[in-house]
JSON list of C-alpha atoms in Angstrom, two decimals:
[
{"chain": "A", "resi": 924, "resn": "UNK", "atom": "CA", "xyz": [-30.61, 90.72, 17.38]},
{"chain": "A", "resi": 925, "resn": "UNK", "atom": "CA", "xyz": [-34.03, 87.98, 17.71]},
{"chain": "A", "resi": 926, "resn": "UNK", "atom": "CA", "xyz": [-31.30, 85.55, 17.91]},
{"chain": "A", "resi": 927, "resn": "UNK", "atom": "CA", "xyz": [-29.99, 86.62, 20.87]},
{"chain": "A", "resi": 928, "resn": "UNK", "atom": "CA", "xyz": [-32.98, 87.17, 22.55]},
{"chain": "A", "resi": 929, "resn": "UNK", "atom": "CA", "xyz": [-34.28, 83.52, 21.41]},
{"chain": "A", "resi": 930, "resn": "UNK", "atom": "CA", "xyz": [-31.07, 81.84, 22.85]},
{"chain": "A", "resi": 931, "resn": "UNK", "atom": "CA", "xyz": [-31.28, 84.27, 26.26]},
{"chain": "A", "resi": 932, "resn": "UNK", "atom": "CA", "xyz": [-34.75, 82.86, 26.23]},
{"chain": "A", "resi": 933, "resn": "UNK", "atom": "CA", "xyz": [-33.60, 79.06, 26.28]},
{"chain": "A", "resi": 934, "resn": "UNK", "atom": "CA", "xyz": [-31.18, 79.36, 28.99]},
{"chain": "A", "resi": 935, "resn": "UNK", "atom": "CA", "xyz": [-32.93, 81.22, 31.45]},
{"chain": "A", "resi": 936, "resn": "UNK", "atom": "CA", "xyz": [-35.85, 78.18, 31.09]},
{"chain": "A", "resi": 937, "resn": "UNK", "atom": "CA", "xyz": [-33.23, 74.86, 30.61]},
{"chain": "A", "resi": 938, "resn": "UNK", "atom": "CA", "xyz": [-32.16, 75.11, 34.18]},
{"chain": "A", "resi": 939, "resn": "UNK", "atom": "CA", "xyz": [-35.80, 75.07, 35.51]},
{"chain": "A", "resi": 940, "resn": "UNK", "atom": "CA", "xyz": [-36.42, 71.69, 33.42]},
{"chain": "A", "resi": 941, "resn": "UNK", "atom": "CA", "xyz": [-33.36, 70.28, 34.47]},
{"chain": "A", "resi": 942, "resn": "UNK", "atom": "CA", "xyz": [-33.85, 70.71, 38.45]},
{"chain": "A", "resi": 943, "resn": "UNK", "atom": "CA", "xyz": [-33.44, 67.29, 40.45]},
{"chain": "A", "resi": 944, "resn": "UNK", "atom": "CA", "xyz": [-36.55, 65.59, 42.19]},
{"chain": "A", "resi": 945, "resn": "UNK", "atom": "CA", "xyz": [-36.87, 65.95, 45.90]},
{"chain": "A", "resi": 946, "resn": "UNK", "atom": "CA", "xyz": [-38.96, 64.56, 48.18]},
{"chain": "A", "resi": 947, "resn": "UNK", "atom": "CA", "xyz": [-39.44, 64.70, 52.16]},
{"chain": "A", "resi": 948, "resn": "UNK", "atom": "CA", "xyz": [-40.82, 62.93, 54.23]},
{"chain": "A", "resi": 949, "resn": "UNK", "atom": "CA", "xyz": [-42.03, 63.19, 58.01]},
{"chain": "A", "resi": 950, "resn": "UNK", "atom": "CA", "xyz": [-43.91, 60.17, 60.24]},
{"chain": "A", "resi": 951, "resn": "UNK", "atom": "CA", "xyz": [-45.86, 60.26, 63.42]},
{"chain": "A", "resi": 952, "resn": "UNK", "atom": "CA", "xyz": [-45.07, 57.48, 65.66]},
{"chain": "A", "resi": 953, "resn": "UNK", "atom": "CA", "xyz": [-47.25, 54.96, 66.86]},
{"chain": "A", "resi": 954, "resn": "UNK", "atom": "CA", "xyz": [-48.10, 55.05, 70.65]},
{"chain": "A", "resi": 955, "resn": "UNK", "atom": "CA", "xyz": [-50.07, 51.98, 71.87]},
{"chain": "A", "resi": 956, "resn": "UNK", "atom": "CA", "xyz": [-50.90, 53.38, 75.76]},
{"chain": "A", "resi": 957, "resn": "UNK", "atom": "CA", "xyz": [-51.08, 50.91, 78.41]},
{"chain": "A", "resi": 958, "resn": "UNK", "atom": "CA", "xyz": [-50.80, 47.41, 77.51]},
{"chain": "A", "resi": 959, "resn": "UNK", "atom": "CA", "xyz": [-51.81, 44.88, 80.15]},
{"chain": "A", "resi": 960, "resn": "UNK", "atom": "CA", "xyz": [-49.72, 41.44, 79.46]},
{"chain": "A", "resi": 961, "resn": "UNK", "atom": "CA", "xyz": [-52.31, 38.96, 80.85]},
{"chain": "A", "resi": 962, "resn": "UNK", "atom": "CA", "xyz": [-54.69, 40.25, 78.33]},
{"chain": "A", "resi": 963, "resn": "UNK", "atom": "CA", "xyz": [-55.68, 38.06, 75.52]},
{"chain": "A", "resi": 964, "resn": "UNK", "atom": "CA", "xyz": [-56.66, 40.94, 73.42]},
{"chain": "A", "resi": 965, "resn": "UNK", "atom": "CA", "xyz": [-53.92, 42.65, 71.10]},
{"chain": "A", "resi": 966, "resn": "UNK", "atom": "CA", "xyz": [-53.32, 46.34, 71.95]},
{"chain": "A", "resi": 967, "resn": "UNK", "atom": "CA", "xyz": [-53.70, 48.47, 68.37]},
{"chain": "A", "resi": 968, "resn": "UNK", "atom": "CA", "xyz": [-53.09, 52.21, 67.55]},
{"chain": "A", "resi": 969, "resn": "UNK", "atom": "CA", "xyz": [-52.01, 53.84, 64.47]},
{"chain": "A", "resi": 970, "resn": "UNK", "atom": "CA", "xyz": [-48.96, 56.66, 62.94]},
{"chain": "A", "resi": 971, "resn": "UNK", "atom": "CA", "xyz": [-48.40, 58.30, 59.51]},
{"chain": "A", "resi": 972, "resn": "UNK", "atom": "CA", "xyz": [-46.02, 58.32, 56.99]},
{"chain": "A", "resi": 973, "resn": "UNK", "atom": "CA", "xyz": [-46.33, 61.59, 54.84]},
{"chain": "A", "resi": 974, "resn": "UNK", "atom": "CA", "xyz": [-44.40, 62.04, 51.29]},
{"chain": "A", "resi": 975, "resn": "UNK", "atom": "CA", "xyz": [-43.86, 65.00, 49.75]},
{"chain": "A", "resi": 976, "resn": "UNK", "atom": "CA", "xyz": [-42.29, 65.48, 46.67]},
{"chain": "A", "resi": 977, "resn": "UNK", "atom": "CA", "xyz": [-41.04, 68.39, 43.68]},
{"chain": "A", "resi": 978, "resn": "UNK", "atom": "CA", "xyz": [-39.90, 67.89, 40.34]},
{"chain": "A", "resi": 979, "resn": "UNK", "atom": "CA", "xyz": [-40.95, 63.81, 40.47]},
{"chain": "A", "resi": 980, "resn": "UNK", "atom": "CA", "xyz": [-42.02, 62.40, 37.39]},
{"chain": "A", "resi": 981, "resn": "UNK", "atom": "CA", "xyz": [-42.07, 58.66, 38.55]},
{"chain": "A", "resi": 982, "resn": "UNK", "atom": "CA", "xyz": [-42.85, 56.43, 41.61]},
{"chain": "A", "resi": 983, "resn": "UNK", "atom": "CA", "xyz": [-41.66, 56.84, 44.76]},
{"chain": "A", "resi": 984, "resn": "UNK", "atom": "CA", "xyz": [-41.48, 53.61, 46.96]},
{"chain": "A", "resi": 985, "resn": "UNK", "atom": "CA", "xyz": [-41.84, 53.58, 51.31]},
{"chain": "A", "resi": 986, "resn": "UNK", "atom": "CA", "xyz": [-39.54, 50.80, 53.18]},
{"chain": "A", "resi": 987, "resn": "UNK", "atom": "CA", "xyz": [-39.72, 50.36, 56.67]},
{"chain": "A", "resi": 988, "resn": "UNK", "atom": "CA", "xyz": [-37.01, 48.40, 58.65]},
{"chain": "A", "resi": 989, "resn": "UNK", "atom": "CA", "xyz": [-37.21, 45.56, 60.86]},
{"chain": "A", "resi": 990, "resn": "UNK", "atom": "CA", "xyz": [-36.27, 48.34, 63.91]},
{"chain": "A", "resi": 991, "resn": "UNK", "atom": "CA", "xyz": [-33.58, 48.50, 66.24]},
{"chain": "A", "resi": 992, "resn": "UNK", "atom": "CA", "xyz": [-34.79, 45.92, 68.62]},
{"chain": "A", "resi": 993, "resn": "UNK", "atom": "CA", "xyz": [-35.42, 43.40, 65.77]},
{"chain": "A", "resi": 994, "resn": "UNK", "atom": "CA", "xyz": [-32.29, 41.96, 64.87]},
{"chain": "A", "resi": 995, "resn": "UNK", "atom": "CA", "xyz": [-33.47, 43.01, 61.22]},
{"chain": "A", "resi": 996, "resn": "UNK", "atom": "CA", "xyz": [-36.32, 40.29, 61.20]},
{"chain": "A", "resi": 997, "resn": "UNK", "atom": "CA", "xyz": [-39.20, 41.95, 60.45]},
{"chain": "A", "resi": 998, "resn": "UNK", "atom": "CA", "xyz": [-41.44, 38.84, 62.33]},
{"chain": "A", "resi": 999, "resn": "UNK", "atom": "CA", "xyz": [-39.46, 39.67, 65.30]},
{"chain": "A", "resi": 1000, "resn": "UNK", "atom": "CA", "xyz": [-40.13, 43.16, 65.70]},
{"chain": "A", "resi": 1001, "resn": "UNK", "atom": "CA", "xyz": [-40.13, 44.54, 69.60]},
{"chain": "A", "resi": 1002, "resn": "UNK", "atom": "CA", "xyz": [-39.90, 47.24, 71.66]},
{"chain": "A", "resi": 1003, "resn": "UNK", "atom": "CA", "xyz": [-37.51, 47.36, 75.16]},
{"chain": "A", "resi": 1004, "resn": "UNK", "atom": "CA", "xyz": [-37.89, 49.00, 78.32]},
{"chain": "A", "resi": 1005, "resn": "UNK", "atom": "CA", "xyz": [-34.57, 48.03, 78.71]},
{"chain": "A", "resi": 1006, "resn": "UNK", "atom": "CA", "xyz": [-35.36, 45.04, 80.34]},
{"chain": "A", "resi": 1007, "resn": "UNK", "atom": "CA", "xyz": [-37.67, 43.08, 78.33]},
{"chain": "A", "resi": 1008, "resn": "UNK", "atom": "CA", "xyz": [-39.31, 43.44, 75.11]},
{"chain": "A", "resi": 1009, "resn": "UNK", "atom": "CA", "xyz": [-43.02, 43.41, 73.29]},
{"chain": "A", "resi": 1010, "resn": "UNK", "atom": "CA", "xyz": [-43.57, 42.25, 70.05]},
{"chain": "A", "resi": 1011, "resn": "UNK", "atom": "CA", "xyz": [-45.17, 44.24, 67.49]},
{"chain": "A", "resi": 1012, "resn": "UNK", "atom": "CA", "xyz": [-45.57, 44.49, 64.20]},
{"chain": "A", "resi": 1013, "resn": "UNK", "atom": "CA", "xyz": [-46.75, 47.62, 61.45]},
{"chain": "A", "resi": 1014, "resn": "UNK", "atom": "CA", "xyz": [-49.49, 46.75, 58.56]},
{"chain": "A", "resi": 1015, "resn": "UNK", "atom": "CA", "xyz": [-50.06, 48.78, 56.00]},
{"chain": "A", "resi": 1016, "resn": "UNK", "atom": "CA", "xyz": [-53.62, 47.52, 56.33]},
{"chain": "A", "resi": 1017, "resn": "UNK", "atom": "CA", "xyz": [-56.15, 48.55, 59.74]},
{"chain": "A", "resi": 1018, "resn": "UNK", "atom": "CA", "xyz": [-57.28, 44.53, 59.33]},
{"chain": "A", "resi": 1019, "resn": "UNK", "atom": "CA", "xyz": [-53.77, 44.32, 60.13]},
{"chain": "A", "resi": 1020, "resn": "UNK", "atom": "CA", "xyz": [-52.59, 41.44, 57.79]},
{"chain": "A", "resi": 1021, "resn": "UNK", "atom": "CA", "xyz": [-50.18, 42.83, 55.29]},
{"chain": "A", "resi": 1022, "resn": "UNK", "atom": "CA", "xyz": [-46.92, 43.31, 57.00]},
{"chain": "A", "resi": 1023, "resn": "UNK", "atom": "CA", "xyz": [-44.90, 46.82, 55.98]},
{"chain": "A", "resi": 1024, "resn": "UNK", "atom": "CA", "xyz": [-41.08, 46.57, 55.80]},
{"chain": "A", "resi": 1025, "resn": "UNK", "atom": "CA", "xyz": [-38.70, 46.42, 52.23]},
{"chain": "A", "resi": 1026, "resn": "UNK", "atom": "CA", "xyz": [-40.31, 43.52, 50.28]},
{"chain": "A", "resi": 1027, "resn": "UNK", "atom": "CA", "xyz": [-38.33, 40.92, 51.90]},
{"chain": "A", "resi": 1028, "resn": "UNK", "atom": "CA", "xyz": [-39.54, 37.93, 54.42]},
{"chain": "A", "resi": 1029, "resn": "UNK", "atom": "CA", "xyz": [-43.16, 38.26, 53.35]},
{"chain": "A", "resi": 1030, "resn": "UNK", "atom": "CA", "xyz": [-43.55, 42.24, 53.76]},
{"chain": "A", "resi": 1031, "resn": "UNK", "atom": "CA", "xyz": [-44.39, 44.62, 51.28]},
{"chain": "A", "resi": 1032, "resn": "UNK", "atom": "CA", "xyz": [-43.38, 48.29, 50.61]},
{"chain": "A", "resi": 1033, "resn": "UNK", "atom": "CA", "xyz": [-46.11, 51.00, 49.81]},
{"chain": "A", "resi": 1034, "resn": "UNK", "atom": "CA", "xyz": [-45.35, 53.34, 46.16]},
{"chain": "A", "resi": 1035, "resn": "UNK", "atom": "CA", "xyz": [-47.46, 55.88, 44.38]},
{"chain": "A", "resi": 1036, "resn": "UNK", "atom": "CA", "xyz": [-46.73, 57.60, 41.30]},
{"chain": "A", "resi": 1037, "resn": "UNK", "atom": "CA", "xyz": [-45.97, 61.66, 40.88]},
{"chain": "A", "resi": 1038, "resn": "UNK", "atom": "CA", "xyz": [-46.62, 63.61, 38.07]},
{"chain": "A", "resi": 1039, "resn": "UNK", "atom": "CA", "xyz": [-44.59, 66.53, 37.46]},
{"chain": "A", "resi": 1040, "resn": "UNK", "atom": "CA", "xyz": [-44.94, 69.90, 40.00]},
{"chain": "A", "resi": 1041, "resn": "UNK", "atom": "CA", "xyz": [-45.46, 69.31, 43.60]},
{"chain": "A", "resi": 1042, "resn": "UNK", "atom": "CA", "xyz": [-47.16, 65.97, 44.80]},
{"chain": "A", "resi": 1043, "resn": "UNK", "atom": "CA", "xyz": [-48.41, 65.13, 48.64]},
{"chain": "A", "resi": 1044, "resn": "UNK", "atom": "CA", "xyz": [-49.38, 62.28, 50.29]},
{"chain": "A", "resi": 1045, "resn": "UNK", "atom": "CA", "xyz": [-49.85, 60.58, 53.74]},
{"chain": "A", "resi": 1046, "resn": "UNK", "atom": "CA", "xyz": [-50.39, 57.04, 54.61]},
{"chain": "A", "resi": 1047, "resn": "UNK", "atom": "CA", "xyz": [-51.51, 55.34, 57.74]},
{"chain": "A", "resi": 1048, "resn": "UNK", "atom": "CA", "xyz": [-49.47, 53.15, 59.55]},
{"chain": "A", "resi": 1049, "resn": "UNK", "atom": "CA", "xyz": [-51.23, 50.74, 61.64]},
{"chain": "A", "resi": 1050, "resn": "UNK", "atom": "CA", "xyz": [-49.94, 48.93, 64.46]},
{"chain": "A", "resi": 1051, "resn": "UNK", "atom": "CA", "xyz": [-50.55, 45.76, 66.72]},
{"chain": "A", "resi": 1052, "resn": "UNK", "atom": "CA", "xyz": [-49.47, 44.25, 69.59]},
{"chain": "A", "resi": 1053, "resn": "UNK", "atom": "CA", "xyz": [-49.84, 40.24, 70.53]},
{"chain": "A", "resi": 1054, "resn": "UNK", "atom": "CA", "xyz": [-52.23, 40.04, 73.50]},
{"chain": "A", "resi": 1055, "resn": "UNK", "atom": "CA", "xyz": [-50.86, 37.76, 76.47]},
{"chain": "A", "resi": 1056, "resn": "UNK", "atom": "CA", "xyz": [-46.55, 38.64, 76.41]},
{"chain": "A", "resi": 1057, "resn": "UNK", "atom": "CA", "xyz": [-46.85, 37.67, 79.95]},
{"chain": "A", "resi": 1058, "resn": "UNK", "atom": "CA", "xyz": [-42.80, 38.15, 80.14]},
{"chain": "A", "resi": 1059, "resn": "UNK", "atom": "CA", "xyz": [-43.51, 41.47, 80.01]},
{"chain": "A", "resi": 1060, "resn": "UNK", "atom": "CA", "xyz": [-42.39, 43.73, 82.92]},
{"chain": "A", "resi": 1061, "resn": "UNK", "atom": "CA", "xyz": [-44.05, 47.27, 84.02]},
{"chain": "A", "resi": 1062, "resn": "UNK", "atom": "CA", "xyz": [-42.59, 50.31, 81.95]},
{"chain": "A", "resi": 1063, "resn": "UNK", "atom": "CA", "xyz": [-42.36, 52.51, 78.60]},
{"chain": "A", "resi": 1064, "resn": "UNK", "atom": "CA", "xyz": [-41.34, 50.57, 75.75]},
{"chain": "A", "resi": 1065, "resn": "UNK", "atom": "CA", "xyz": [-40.11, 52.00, 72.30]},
{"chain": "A", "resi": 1066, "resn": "UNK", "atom": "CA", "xyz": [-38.33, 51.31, 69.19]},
{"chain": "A", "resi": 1067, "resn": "UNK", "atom": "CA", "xyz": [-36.57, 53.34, 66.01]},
{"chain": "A", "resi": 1068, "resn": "UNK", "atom": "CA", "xyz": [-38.52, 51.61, 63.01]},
{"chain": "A", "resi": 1069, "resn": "UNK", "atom": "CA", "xyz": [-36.30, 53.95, 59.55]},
{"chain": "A", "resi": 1070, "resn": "UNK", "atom": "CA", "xyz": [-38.69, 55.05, 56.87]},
{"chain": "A", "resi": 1071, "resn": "UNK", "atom": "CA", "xyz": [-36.93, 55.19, 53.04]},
{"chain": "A", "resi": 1072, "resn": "UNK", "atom": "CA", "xyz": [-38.24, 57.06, 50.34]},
{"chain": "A", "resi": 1073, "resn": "UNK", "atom": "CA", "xyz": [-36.79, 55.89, 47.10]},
{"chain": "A", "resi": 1074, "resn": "UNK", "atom": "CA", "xyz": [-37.45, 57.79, 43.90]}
]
């Protein structure tokens, strides 16, 4: 009979063990207001990216994409009003000079490392916009920039 108990034991705690990683993850866009186009100085505002993840035992690793107004260029990222555009571009840094994309062209992706159980984090994503786009014409402007979480 403490055999069976033992081996009831083990398979009511494998499955537990054996449960898949997940993570989530939610942003908060980055809204630069009112931009004035003859302005020399670069309009700046900031988002965040927050991670959560259960069951990782590992890195995790954040890609952004070029956008949808980009052409998948990541030095050519814009916003449209649907008439003309505004360059942009997302650091991962507020002295805006490290570039956040996939690792390619120059950019870099953001990881962190998870221990097992739940881990949580956010990251700032900080955003800049060229002074003087004097092609610019009055409107909203936006973009889709995709987050990835790989694990």
């Amino acid at each position: 009979m403490r055999r069976l108990l033992a081996l009831a034991a083990l398979v009511v705690f494998l499955p537990a063990a054996a449960q898949a990683a997940r993570c989530t993850v939610t942003a908060t866009g980055i809204a630069f207001g009112i931009y004035v186009p003859f302005s020399s100085t670069a309009g700046t505002s900031a988002g965040t990216i927050s991670v959560q993840c259960m069951g990782l035992n590992g890195i995790y690793t954040i890609a952004l994409n070029a956008g949808i107004n980009g052409g998948g260029n990541f030095s050519n990222r814009r916003m449209s009003n649907g008439v003309s555009y505004l360059g942009y571009q997302i650091y991962t840094d507020a002295a805006h000079t490290i570039v956040w994309g996939d690792g390619s062209g120059g950019t870099v992706t953001v990881s962190a490392t998870c221990t097992p159980g739940i881990c949580s984090n956010s990251y700032t994503t900080y955003g800049r916009i060229p002074g003087t786009q004097i092609t610019a014409t009055p409107g909203s402007y936006s973009d889709v920039t995709t987050v990835t979480v790989t694990y």
